[in-house]
PDB file of C-alpha atoms in Angstrom:
ATOM      1  CA  GLY Y  16     115.196 -16.242 -94.515  1.00 64.00           C
ATOM      2  CA  ALA Y  17     117.945 -13.659 -94.497  1.00 71.00           C
ATOM      3  CA  VAL Y  18     118.639 -11.895 -91.229  1.00 90.00           C
ATOM      4  CA  VAL Y  19     119.608  -8.314 -90.547  1.00 94.00           C
ATOM      5  CA  SER Y  20     120.627  -7.325 -87.053  1.00 96.00           C
ATOM      6  CA  GLN Y  21     120.971  -3.949 -85.404  1.00 97.00           C
ATOM      7  CA  HIS Y  22     122.912  -2.929 -82.331  1.00 97.00           C
ATOM      8  CA  PRO Y  23     122.026  -1.552 -79.930  1.00 97.00           C
ATOM      9  CA  SER Y  24     118.308  -2.231 -79.791  1.00 97.00           C
ATOM     10  CA  ARG Y  25     117.774   0.696 -77.478  1.00 97.00           C
ATOM     11  CA  VAL Y  26     119.943   3.613 -76.417  1.00 97.00           C
ATOM     12  CA  ILE Y  27     119.463   6.573 -74.113  1.00 97.00           C
ATOM     13  CA  CYS Y  28     121.961   9.407 -74.299  1.00 96.00           C
ATOM     14  CA  LYS Y  29     122.444  12.961 -73.147  1.00 97.00           C
ATOM     15  CA  SER Y  30     121.958  15.864 -75.496  1.00 97.00           C
ATOM     16  CA  GLY Y  31     125.168  16.723 -77.340  1.00 97.00           C
ATOM     17  CA  THR Y  32     126.659  13.252 -77.372  1.00 97.00           C
ATOM     18  CA  SER Y  33     127.132  11.021 -80.414  1.00 97.00           C
ATOM     19  CA  VAL Y  34     125.520   7.639 -80.876  1.00 98.00           C
ATOM     20  CA  LYS Y  35     126.592   4.873 -83.246  1.00 98.00           C
ATOM     21  CA  ILE Y  36     124.110   2.329 -84.567  1.00 98.00           C
ATOM     22  CA  GLU Y  37     125.309  -0.804 -86.344  1.00 97.00           C
ATOM     23  CA  CYS Y  38     123.450  -2.701 -89.051  1.00 97.00           C
ATOM     24  CA  ARG Y  39     124.707  -6.144 -90.026  1.00 96.00           C
ATOM     25  CA  SER Y  40     123.589  -8.624 -92.630  1.00 92.00           C
ATOM     26  CA  LEU Y  41     124.202 -11.943 -90.901  1.00 91.00           C
ATOM     27  CA  ASP Y  42     123.966 -14.513 -93.670  1.00 86.00           C
ATOM     28  CA  PHE Y  43     124.251 -12.580 -96.896  1.00 85.00           C
ATOM     29  CA  GLN Y  44     126.279  -9.800 -98.418  1.00 87.00           C
ATOM     30  CA  ALA Y  45     124.780  -6.387 -99.034  1.00 87.00           C
ATOM     31  CA  THR Y  46     126.461  -3.836-101.274  1.00 87.00           C
ATOM     32  CA  THR Y  47     123.646  -1.441-100.443  1.00 89.00           C
ATOM     33  CA  MET Y  48     121.855  -0.784 -97.195  1.00 92.00           C
ATOM     34  CA  PHE Y  49     119.131   1.716 -96.419  1.00 93.00           C
ATOM     35  CA  TRP Y  50     118.580   3.742 -93.265  1.00 96.00           C
ATOM     36  CA  TYR Y  51     115.072   4.774 -92.232  1.00 96.00           C
ATOM     37  CA  ARG Y  52     113.698   6.818 -89.370  1.00 97.00           C
ATOM     38  CA  GLN Y  53     110.266   6.410 -87.857  1.00 97.00           C
ATOM     39  CA  PHE Y  54     108.665   8.846 -85.436  1.00 96.00           C
ATOM     40  CA  PRO Y  55     105.796   7.668 -83.185  1.00 92.00           C
ATOM     41  CA  LYS Y  56     102.607   6.835 -85.063  1.00 90.00           C
ATOM     42  CA  GLN Y  57     104.209   7.734 -88.381  1.00 93.00           C
ATOM     43  CA  SER Y  58     105.504   5.712 -91.272  1.00 93.00           C
ATOM     44  CA  LEU Y  59     109.100   4.972 -92.154  1.00 94.00           C
ATOM     45  CA  MET Y  60     111.008   7.763 -93.842  1.00 94.00           C
ATOM     46  CA  LEU Y  61     114.116   7.005 -95.860  1.00 93.00           C
ATOM     47  CA  MET Y  62     117.139   8.919 -94.601  1.00 95.00           C
ATOM     48  CA  ALA Y  63     119.989   7.662 -96.732  1.00 94.00           C
ATOM     49  CA  THR Y  64     121.391   4.926 -98.898  1.00 92.00           C
ATOM     50  CA  SER Y  65     124.608   3.342 -97.700  1.00 91.00           C
ATOM     51  CA  ASN Y  66     126.930   2.050-100.428  1.00 88.00           C
ATOM     52  CA  GLU Y  67     129.809  -0.304 -99.695  1.00 87.00           C
ATOM     53  CA  GLY Y  68     133.100   1.340-100.556  1.00 86.00           C
ATOM     54  CA  SER Y  69     131.664   4.700-101.507  1.00 88.00           C
ATOM     55  CA  LYS Y  70     129.873   7.690-100.035  1.00 90.00           C
ATOM     56  CA  ALA Y  71     126.317   7.432 -98.838  1.00 93.00           C
ATOM     57  CA  THR Y  72     123.555   9.299-100.619  1.00 93.00           C
ATOM     58  CA  TYR Y  73     121.184  11.288 -98.445  1.00 95.00           C
ATOM     59  CA  GLU Y  74     117.552  12.176 -98.932  1.00 93.00           C
ATOM     60  CA  GLN Y  75     116.560  15.796 -99.174  1.00 93.00           C
ATOM     61  CA  GLY Y  76     116.472  17.455 -95.785  1.00 94.00           C
ATOM     62  CA  VAL Y  77     118.745  14.944 -94.070  1.00 95.00           C
ATOM     63  CA  GLU Y  78     121.989  16.514 -92.857  1.00 94.00           C
ATOM     64  CA  LYS Y  79     124.921  14.389 -93.942  1.00 93.00           C
ATOM     65  CA  ASP Y  80     127.244  15.962 -91.358  1.00 95.00           C
ATOM     66  CA  LYS Y  81     124.841  15.068 -88.579  1.00 96.00           C
ATOM     67  CA  PHE Y  82     124.016  11.537 -89.684  1.00 97.00           C
ATOM     68  CA  LEU Y  83     127.333   9.956 -90.622  1.00 96.00           C
ATOM     69  CA  ILE Y  84     127.119   6.703 -92.539  1.00 95.00           C
ATOM     70  CA  ASN Y  85     129.948   4.244 -93.063  1.00 92.00           C
ATOM     71  CA  HIS Y  86     129.592   1.053 -95.084  1.00 91.00           C
ATOM     72  CA  ALA Y  87     132.986  -0.499 -94.436  1.00 84.00           C
ATOM     73  CA  SER Y  88     132.242  -4.057 -95.506  1.00 91.00           C
ATOM     74  CA  LEU Y  89     129.654  -6.100 -97.365  1.00 90.00           C
ATOM     75  CA  THR Y  90     127.974  -7.008 -94.089  1.00 92.00           C
ATOM     76  CA  LEU Y  91     128.183  -3.868 -91.970  1.00 95.00           C
ATOM     77  CA  SER Y  92     126.864  -0.332 -92.187  1.00 95.00           C
ATOM     78  CA  THR Y  93     126.953   2.147 -89.329  1.00 97.00           C
ATOM     79  CA  LEU Y  94     124.900   5.261 -88.684  1.00 97.00           C
ATOM     80  CA  THR Y  95     126.344   7.794 -86.264  1.00 97.00           C
ATOM     81  CA  VAL Y  96     124.056  10.488 -84.928  1.00 98.00           C
ATOM     82  CA  THR Y  97     126.440  13.283 -84.027  1.00 97.00           C
ATOM     83  CA  SER Y  98     125.654  15.846 -81.359  1.00 96.00           C
ATOM     84  CA  ALA Y  99     122.273  14.271 -80.762  1.00 97.00           C
ATOM     85  CA  HIS Y 100     119.386  16.443 -79.588  1.00 96.00           C
ATOM     86  CA  PRO Y 101     115.947  15.502 -78.232  1.00 97.00           C
ATOM     87  CA  GLU Y 102     114.383  15.993 -81.677  1.00 96.00           C
ATOM     88  CA  ASP Y 103     116.604  13.164 -82.957  1.00 97.00           C
ATOM     89  CA  SER Y 104     114.777  10.739 -80.648  1.00 97.00           C
ATOM     90  CA  SER Y 105     113.242   8.203 -82.983  1.00 97.00           C
ATOM     91  CA  PHE Y 106     113.169   4.587 -84.137  1.00 98.00           C
ATOM     92  CA  TYR Y 107     116.013   3.975 -86.587  1.00 98.00           C
ATOM     93  CA  ILE Y 108     115.698   1.001 -88.929  1.00 97.00           C
ATOM     94  CA  CYS Y 109     118.080  -0.354 -91.539  1.00 96.00           C
ATOM     95  CA  SER Y 110     117.335  -2.637 -94.452  1.00 93.00           C
ATOM     96  CA  ALA Y 111     119.306  -4.532 -97.028  1.00 89.00           C
ATOM     97  CA  PRO Y 112     118.465  -6.294-100.254  1.00 82.00           C
ATOM     98  CA  PRO Y 113     120.510  -9.428-100.840  1.00 70.00           C
ATOM     99  CA  ALA Y 114     123.217  -8.987-103.468  1.00 63.00           C
ATOM    100  CA  ALA Y 115     122.157 -12.275-105.041  1.00 58.00           C
ATOM    101  CA  GLY Y 116     119.195 -14.556-104.920  1.00 51.00           C
ATOM    102  CA  MET Y 117     115.740 -13.140-104.268  1.00 51.00           C
ATOM    103  CA  ARG Y 118     116.470  -9.609-105.349  1.00 53.00           C
ATOM    104  CA  GLU Y 119     112.895  -8.416-105.213  1.00 60.00           C
ATOM    105  CA  THR Y 120     112.777  -8.235-101.432  1.00 77.00           C
ATOM    106  CA  GLN Y 121     114.463  -6.337 -98.670  1.00 85.00           C
ATOM    107  CA  TYR Y 122     115.292  -7.517 -95.205  1.00 90.00           C
ATOM    108  CA  PHE Y 123     114.832  -5.146 -92.323  1.00 94.00           C
ATOM    109  CA  GLY Y 124     116.618  -4.966 -89.027  1.00 96.00           C
ATOM    110  CA  PRO Y 125     114.665  -4.987 -85.758  1.00 96.00           C
ATOM    111  CA  GLY Y 126     115.258  -1.271 -85.253  1.00 97.00           C
ATOM    112  CA  THR Y 127     117.091   0.865 -82.713  1.00 98.00           C
ATOM    113  CA  ARG Y 128     115.126   3.109 -80.418  1.00 97.00           C
ATOM    114  CA  LEU Y 129     117.057   6.273 -79.604  1.00 98.00           C
ATOM    115  CA  LEU Y 130     116.040   8.546 -76.758  1.00 97.00           C
ATOM    116  CA  VAL Y 131     117.983  11.766 -76.341  1.00 97.00           C
ATOM    117  CA  LEU Y 132     117.506  13.483 -72.992  1.00 96.00           C
TER     118      LEU Y 132
ATOM    119  CA  ASP Q  23     107.523   5.420-107.752  1.00 56.00           C
ATOM    120  CA  ALA Q  24     103.757   5.417-108.064  1.00 63.00           C
ATOM    121  CA  LYS Q  25     101.574   6.083-105.049  1.00 88.00           C
ATOM    122  CA  THR Q  26      99.339   3.571-103.280  1.00 94.00           C
ATOM    123  CA  THR Q  27      96.135   4.102-101.330  1.00 95.00           C
ATOM    124  CA  GLN Q  28      95.133   1.886 -98.420  1.00 97.00           C
ATOM    125  CA  PRO Q  29      92.451   2.125 -95.742  1.00 97.00           C
ATOM    126  CA  ASN Q  30      93.808   3.503 -92.486  1.00 96.00           C
ATOM    127  CA  SER Q  31      92.566   0.604 -90.416  1.00 97.00           C
ATOM    128  CA  MET Q  32      90.701  -2.692 -90.575  1.00 98.00           C
ATOM    129  CA  GLU Q  33      89.388  -5.139 -88.039  1.00 97.00           C
ATOM    130  CA  SER Q  34      89.180  -8.877 -88.228  1.00 96.00           C
ATOM    131  CA  ASN Q  35      88.148 -11.762 -86.041  1.00 96.00           C
ATOM    132  CA  GLU Q  36      90.639 -14.445 -85.181  1.00 97.00           C
ATOM    133  CA  GLU Q  37      90.701 -17.441 -87.541  1.00 96.00           C
ATOM    134  CA  GLU Q  38      88.726 -15.594 -90.209  1.00 96.00           C
ATOM    135  CA  PRO Q  39      90.127 -14.544 -93.590  1.00 96.00           C
ATOM    136  CA  VAL Q  40      91.269 -10.953 -94.055  1.00 97.00           C
ATOM    137  CA  HIS Q  41      91.342  -9.072 -97.324  1.00 98.00           C
ATOM    138  CA  LEU Q  42      93.514  -5.969 -97.281  1.00 98.00           C
ATOM    139  CA  PRO Q  43      92.975  -3.768-100.340  1.00 98.00           C
ATOM    140  CA  CYS Q  44      95.428  -1.481-102.077  1.00 97.00           C
ATOM    141  CA  ASN Q  45      94.779   0.882-104.956  1.00 97.00           C
ATOM    142  CA  HIS Q  46      97.577   1.872-107.286  1.00 95.00           C
ATOM    143  CA  SER Q  47      95.924   3.395-110.322  1.00 94.00           C
ATOM    144  CA  THR Q  48      99.136   5.017-111.614  1.00 92.00           C
ATOM    145  CA  ILE Q  49     101.190   1.829-111.547  1.00 92.00           C
ATOM    146  CA  SER Q  50     103.667   1.472-114.397  1.00 89.00           C
ATOM    147  CA  GLY Q  51     104.429  -1.660-116.347  1.00 88.00           C
ATOM    148  CA  THR Q  52     107.677  -2.289-114.500  1.00 84.00           C
ATOM    149  CA  ASP Q  53     106.361  -1.699-110.965  1.00 87.00           C
ATOM    150  CA  TYR Q  54     106.371  -4.651-108.612  1.00 89.00           C
ATOM    151  CA  ILE Q  55     103.712  -4.733-105.890  1.00 93.00           C
ATOM    152  CA  HIS Q  56     105.218  -5.405-102.494  1.00 92.00           C
ATOM    153  CA  TRP Q  57     103.569  -6.031 -99.157  1.00 95.00           C
ATOM    154  CA  TYR Q  58     105.395  -5.625 -95.901  1.00 95.00           C
ATOM    155  CA  ARG Q  59     104.058  -5.604 -92.376  1.00 97.00           C
ATOM    156  CA  GLN Q  60     105.326  -4.045 -89.203  1.00 97.00           C
ATOM    157  CA  LEU Q  61     104.510  -5.423 -85.813  1.00 95.00           C
ATOM    158  CA  PRO Q  62     104.660  -2.987 -82.878  1.00 92.00           C
ATOM    159  CA  SER Q  63     108.195  -1.841 -82.046  1.00 92.00           C
ATOM    160  CA  GLN Q  64     109.757  -3.993 -84.753  1.00 95.00           C
ATOM    161  CA  GLY Q  65     111.236  -3.482 -88.187  1.00 95.00           C
ATOM    162  CA  PRO Q  66     109.081  -4.241 -91.227  1.00 95.00           C
ATOM    163  CA  GLU Q  67     108.811  -7.825 -92.388  1.00 93.00           C
ATOM    164  CA  TYR Q  68     108.466  -8.963 -95.987  1.00 91.00           C
ATOM    165  CA  VAL Q  69     105.128 -10.611 -96.688  1.00 95.00           C
ATOM    166  CA  ILE Q  70     104.772 -11.129-100.417  1.00 94.00           C
ATOM    167  CA  HIS Q  71     105.316  -9.461-103.783  1.00 91.00           C
ATOM    168  CA  GLY Q  72     104.155  -9.858-107.345  1.00 92.00           C
ATOM    169  CA  LEU Q  73     104.202  -8.309-110.778  1.00 91.00           C
ATOM    170  CA  THR Q  74     101.197  -9.508-112.776  1.00 93.00           C
ATOM    171  CA  SER Q  75     100.062 -12.945-111.645  1.00 93.00           C
ATOM    172  CA  ASN Q  76      98.527 -13.884-108.317  1.00 95.00           C
ATOM    173  CA  VAL Q  77     101.050 -15.186-105.825  1.00 95.00           C
ATOM    174  CA  ASN Q  78     100.856 -17.515-102.859  1.00 96.00           C
ATOM    175  CA  ASN Q  79     103.324 -18.207-100.097  1.00 93.00           C
ATOM    176  CA  ARG Q  80     103.215 -19.601 -96.587  1.00 91.00           C
ATOM    177  CA  MET Q  81     102.214 -16.254 -95.118  1.00 91.00           C
ATOM    178  CA  ALA Q  82      99.610 -14.920 -97.498  1.00 96.00           C
ATOM    179  CA  SER Q  83      98.204 -14.656-100.989  1.00 97.00           C
ATOM    180  CA  LEU Q  84      98.381 -11.679-103.299  1.00 98.00           C
ATOM    181  CA  ALA Q  85      95.579 -11.136-105.759  1.00 98.00           C
ATOM    182  CA  ILE Q  86      96.396  -8.651-108.515  1.00 97.00           C
ATOM    183  CA  ALA Q  87      93.668  -7.111-110.646  1.00 97.00           C
ATOM    184  CA  GLU Q  88      93.871  -7.759-114.351  1.00 96.00           C
ATOM    185  CA  ASP Q  89      94.557  -4.072-115.070  1.00 96.00           C
ATOM    186  CA  ARG Q  90      97.044  -4.033-112.140  1.00 96.00           C
ATOM    187  CA  LYS Q  91      95.456  -0.894-110.738  1.00 96.00           C
ATOM    188  CA  SER Q  92      94.608  -2.604-107.495  1.00 97.00           C
ATOM    189  CA  SER Q  93      95.647  -5.593-105.446  1.00 97.00           C
ATOM    190  CA  THR Q  94      94.510  -7.440-102.354  1.00 98.00           C
ATOM    191  CA  LEU Q  95      96.572  -9.108 -99.679  1.00 98.00           C
ATOM    192  CA  ILE Q  96      94.769 -12.126 -98.309  1.00 98.00           C
ATOM    193  CA  LEU Q  97      95.493 -13.623 -94.927  1.00 97.00           C
ATOM    194  CA  HIS Q  98      93.634 -16.909 -94.987  1.00 95.00           C
ATOM    195  CA  ARG Q  99      93.188 -17.306 -91.237  1.00 95.00           C
ATOM    196  CA  ALA Q 100      94.018 -14.307 -89.123  1.00 96.00           C
ATOM    197  CA  THR Q 101      95.748 -14.881 -85.829  1.00 96.00           C
ATOM    198  CA  LEU Q 102      96.431 -12.450 -83.015  1.00 96.00           C
ATOM    199  CA  ARG Q 103     100.057 -12.352 -84.184  1.00 95.00           C
ATOM    200  CA  ASP Q 104      98.913 -10.904 -87.505  1.00 97.00           C
ATOM    201  CA  ALA Q 105      97.934  -7.635 -85.823  1.00 97.00           C
ATOM    202  CA  ALA Q 106     100.261  -5.152 -87.486  1.00 97.00           C
ATOM    203  CA  VAL Q 107     100.500  -2.263 -89.932  1.00 97.00           C
ATOM    204  CA  TYR Q 108     100.458  -3.602 -93.479  1.00 98.00           C
ATOM    205  CA  TYR Q 109     102.185  -1.585 -96.178  1.00 97.00           C
ATOM    206  CA  CYS Q 110     101.485  -1.889 -99.897  1.00 96.00           C
ATOM    207  CA  ILE Q 111     104.457  -0.507-101.813  1.00 93.00           C
ATOM    208  CA  LEU Q 112     105.290  -0.152-105.479  1.00 90.00           C
ATOM    209  CA  SER Q 113     108.867  -0.288-106.653  1.00 83.00           C
ATOM    210  CA  SER Q 114     109.998   0.009-110.207  1.00 73.00           C
ATOM    211  CA  TYR Q 115     113.276  -1.735-109.412  1.00 61.00           C
ATOM    212  CA  GLY Q 116     111.621  -4.586-107.585  1.00 49.00           C
ATOM    213  CA  GLY Q 117     113.003  -3.359-104.308  1.00 48.00           C
ATOM    214  CA  SER Q 118     116.417  -4.818-104.941  1.00 49.00           C
ATOM    215  CA  GLN Q 119     118.180  -1.782-106.333  1.00 54.00           C
ATOM    216  CA  GLY Q 120     116.080   0.996-104.968  1.00 63.00           C
ATOM    217  CA  ASN Q 121     114.635   1.916-101.665  1.00 72.00           C
ATOM    218  CA  LEU Q 122     111.047   1.289-100.632  1.00 82.00           C
ATOM    219  CA  ILE Q 123     108.772   4.285-100.137  1.00 84.00           C
ATOM    220  CA  PHE Q 124     106.411   3.612 -97.251  1.00 90.00           C
ATOM    221  CA  GLY Q 125     102.940   5.141 -97.068  1.00 91.00           C
ATOM    222  CA  LYS Q 126     100.777   5.119 -93.973  1.00 92.00           C
ATOM    223  CA  GLY Q 127      99.640   1.534 -94.409  1.00 96.00           C
ATOM    224  CA  THR Q 128      96.639  -0.246 -92.944  1.00 98.00           C
ATOM    225  CA  LYS Q 129      96.572  -0.994 -89.259  1.00 97.00           C
ATOM    226  CA  LEU Q 130      95.019  -4.427 -88.839  1.00 98.00           C
ATOM    227  CA  SER Q 131      93.435  -5.301 -85.515  1.00 97.00           C
ATOM    228  CA  VAL Q 132      92.545  -8.918 -84.795  1.00 97.00           C
ATOM    229  CA  LYS Q 133      89.904  -9.687 -82.201  1.00 96.00           C
ATOM    230  CA  PRO Q 134      89.926 -12.983 -80.311  1.00 94.00           C
TER     231      PRO Q 134
END
């Protein structure tokens, strides 16, 4: 099946620093990717939709200036958490539907665990 | 997208079948029924999806009620590796053009 990777898998940073998380579709092209956040013992919450070649669309309550999204190619989307604070500590997960083929499914990355000290 | 209702948790014994129910009484005619599962500390994994007819794949079977207001994910022989949170999700775009809205899911425990 299709594979989505994320890097890094885990990151610890100091409060106030910025962290970049990469999401790559390894064997298919994705014009759209989705970014989710999951706090402990909670479900996934959609943060934003990343669109190749255009601006991302953010869900209500998600600060676009804090969570910068860049979808520079058909296989790569990046999420940058700017000026991270302890409340941004969470499990960040990306997903991508294939641009062709089995369009009724999405493929999820393994997630990136962010801990802000 | 319409809402789904699932039990918070279920238990199963290893090598026995598991039936995970999902109610979606407000489903629309164009809503696909998706099932994903999430193992601890991992991203969700696609399990199966369907529209009207029952579906089978190597992982599971999906039984859809005739009125489509409920469905059941069937794991034919549960293994310890099947312990996960199972999410039943409806998507009017089939998940390919729109995002997936996750509920709380059912946490499946499998006892040896």
